[in-house]
Tab-separated table of C-alpha atoms in Angstrom:
chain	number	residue	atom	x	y	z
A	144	UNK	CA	-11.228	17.481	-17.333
A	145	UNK	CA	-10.340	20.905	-15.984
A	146	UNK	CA	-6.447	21.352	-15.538
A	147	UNK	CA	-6.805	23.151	-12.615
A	148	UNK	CA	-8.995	19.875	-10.805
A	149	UNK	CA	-6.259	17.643	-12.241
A	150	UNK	CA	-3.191	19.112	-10.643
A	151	UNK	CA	-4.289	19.246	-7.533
A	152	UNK	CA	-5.808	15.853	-7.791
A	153	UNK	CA	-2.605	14.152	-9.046
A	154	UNK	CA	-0.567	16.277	-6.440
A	155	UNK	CA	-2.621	14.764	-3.356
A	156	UNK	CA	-2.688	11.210	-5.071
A	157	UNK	CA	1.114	11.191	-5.072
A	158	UNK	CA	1.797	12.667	-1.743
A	159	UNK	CA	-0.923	10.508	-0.032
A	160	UNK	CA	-0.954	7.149	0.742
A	161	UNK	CA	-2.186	4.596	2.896
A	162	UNK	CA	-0.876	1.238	3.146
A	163	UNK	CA	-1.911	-2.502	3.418
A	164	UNK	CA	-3.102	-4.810	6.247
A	165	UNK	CA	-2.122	-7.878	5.846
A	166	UNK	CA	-4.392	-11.215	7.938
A	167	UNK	CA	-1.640	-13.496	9.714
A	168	UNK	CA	-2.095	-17.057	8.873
A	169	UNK	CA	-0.458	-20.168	11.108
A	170	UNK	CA	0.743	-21.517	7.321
A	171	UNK	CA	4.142	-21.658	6.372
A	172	UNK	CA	5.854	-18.866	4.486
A	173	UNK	CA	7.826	-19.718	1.431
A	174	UNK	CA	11.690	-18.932	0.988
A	175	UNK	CA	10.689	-16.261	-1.359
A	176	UNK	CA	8.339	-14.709	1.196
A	177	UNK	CA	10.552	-15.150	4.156
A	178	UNK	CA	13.492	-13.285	1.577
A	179	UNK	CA	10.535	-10.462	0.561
A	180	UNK	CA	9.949	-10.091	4.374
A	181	UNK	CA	13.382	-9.724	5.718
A	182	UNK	CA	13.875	-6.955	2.834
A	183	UNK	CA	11.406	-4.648	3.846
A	184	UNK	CA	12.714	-1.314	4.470
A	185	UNK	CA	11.342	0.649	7.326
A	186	UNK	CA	8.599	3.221	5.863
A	187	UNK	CA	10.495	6.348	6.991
A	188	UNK	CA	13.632	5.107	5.200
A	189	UNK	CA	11.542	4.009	2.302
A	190	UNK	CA	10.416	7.372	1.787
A	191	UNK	CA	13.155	9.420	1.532
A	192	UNK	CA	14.083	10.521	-2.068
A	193	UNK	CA	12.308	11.086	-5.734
A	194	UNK	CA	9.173	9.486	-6.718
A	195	UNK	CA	6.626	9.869	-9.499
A	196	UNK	CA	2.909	8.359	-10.070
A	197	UNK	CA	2.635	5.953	-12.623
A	198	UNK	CA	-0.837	4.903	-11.949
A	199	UNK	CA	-3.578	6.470	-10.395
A	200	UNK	CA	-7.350	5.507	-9.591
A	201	UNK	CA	-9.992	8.291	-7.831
A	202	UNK	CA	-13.335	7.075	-7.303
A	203	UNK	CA	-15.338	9.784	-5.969
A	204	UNK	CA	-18.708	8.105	-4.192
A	205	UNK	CA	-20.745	11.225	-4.311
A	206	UNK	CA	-18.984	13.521	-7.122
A	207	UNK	CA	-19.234	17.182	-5.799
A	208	UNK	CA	-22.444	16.252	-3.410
A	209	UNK	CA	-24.278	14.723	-6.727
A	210	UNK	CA	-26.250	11.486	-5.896
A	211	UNK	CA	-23.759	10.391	-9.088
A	212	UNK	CA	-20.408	8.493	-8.814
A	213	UNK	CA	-17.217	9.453	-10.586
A	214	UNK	CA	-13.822	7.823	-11.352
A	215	UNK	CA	-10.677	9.317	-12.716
A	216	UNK	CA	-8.399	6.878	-13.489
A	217	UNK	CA	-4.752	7.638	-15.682
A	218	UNK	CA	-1.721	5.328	-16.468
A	219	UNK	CA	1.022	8.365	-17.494
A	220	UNK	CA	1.771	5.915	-20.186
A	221	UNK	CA	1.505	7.573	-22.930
A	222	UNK	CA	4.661	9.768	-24.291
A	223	UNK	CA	4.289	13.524	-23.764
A	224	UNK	CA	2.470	13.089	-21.123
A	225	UNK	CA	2.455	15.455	-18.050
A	226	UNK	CA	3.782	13.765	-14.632
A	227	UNK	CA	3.355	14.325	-10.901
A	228	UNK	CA	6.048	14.018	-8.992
A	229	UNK	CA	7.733	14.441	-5.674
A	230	UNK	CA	10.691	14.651	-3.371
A	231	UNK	CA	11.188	13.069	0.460
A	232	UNK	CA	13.691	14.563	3.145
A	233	UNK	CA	15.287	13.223	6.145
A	234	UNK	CA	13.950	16.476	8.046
A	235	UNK	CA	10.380	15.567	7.196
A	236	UNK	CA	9.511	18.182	4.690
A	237	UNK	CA	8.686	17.083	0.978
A	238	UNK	CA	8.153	18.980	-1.835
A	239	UNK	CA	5.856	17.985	-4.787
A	240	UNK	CA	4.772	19.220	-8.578
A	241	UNK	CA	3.522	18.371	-12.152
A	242	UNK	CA	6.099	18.314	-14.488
A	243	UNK	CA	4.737	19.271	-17.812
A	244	UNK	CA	6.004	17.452	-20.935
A	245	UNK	CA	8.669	20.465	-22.030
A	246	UNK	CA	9.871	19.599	-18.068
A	247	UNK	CA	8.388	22.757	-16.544
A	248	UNK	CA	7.129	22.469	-13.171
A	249	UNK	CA	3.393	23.403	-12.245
A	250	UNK	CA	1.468	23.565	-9.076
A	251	UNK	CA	4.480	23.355	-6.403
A	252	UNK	CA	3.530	22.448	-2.789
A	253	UNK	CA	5.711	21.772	0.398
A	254	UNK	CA	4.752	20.584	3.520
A	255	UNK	CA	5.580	17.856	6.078
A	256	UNK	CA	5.486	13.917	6.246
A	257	UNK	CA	6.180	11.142	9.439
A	258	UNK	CA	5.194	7.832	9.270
A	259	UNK	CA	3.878	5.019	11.638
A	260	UNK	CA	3.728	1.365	10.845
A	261	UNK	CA	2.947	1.227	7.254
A	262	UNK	CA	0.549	4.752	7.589
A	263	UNK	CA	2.012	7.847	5.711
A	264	UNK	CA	1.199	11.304	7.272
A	265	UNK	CA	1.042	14.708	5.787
A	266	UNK	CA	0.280	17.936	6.442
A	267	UNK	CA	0.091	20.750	3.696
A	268	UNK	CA	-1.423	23.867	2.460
A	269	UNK	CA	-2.643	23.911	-0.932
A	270	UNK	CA	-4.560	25.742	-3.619
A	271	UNK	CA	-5.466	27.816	0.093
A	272	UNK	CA	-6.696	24.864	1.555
A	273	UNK	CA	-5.053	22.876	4.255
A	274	UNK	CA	-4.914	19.631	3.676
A	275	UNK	CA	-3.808	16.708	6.732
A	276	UNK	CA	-4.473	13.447	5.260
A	277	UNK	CA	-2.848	9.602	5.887
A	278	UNK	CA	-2.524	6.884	3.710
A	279	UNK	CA	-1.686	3.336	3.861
A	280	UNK	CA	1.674	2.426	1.748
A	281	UNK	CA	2.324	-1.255	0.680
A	282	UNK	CA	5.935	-1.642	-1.384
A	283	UNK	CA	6.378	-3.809	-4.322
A	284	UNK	CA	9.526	-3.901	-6.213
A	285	UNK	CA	8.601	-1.080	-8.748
A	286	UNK	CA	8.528	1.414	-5.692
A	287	UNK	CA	4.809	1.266	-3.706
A	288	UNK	CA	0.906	1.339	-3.815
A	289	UNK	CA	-0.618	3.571	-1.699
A	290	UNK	CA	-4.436	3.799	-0.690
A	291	UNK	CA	-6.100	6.529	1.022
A	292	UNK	CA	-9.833	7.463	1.645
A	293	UNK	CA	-10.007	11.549	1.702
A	294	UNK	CA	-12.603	14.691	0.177
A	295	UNK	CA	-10.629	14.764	-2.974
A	296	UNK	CA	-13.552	16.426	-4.529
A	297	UNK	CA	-13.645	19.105	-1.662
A	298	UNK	CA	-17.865	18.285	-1.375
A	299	UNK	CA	-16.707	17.888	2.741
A	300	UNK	CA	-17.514	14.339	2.111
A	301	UNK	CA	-14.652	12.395	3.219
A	302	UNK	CA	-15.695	9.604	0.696
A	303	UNK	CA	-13.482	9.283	-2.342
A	304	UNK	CA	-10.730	6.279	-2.587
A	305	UNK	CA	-7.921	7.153	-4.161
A	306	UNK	CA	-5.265	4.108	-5.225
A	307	UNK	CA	-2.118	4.550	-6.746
A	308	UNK	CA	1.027	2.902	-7.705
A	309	UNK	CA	4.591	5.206	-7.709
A	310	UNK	CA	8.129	4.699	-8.547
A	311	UNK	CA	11.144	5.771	-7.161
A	312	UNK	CA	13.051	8.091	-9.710
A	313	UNK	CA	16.755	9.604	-9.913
């Protein structure tokens, strides 16, 4: 796959997420739910800081206005691998890259982020493109999973799922 669709794909993935809805049931919670619960941070505290993507999914429903499906899908496990990765502020500006094995950074973007229940919001230009998009951010203990329907494909078909996990880095 083309660098230059990569990037920008694994730029988006990271800075966009969408989080979880959960169905309320009249059962009892567990101790360990009850402790998981109280220990939620709030998602604009969450936010703030380093994170990179660990594990992302794209599956593009009509790739480039084909009648064909597409899915990217890469676990940055391997060494020597390239990484995207991004920063969080209090002010509600973020910054975010691709940090190249040799640790060179590619493909820098800023823009701005706010949050709303468990939604992520951000607004960014990129590649000359202006990009809003929200996602939905659930956290697990490794950092969170984020989900987000967008035109990650840019065929102005806002059909393509993107799902991700990311951890929170120093």
């Amino acid at each position: 796959m083309n660098i230059k669709f990569v990037v920008p794909v694994l730029l988006f993935g990271l800075i966009f997420v969408a989080c979880k809805q959960e169905n309320k049931t009249n059962t009892l919670k567990t101790t360990k739910e009850e402790t998981k619960e109280n220990t939620m941070v709030p998602l604009k505290d969450f936010m703030i800081g380093n994170w990179e993507t660990t594990y992302i999914k794209i599956d593009y429903k009509t790739f480039q206005k084909s009648d064909s499906s597409y899915v990217f899908e890469d676990d940055f496990s391997k060494p020597n691998t390239g990484r995207a990765q991004s920063k969080y502020n209090e002010d509600g500006t973020f910054t975010a890259w691709f940090k190249q094995p040799d640790g060179s950074k590619v493909g820098e973007t800023k823009g701005t982020w706010k949050t709303k229940g468990d939604s992520l919001y951000t607004d960014y230009s990129y590649g000359g493109k202006q990009v809003q998009a929200w996602y939905v951010i659930q956290q697990v203990s490794e950092g969170f999973e984020g989900k987000v329907i967008y035109d990650w494909d840019n065929d102005t078909e806002y059909d393509d799922a993107l799902f991700m996990k990311s951890k929170k880095i120093k």
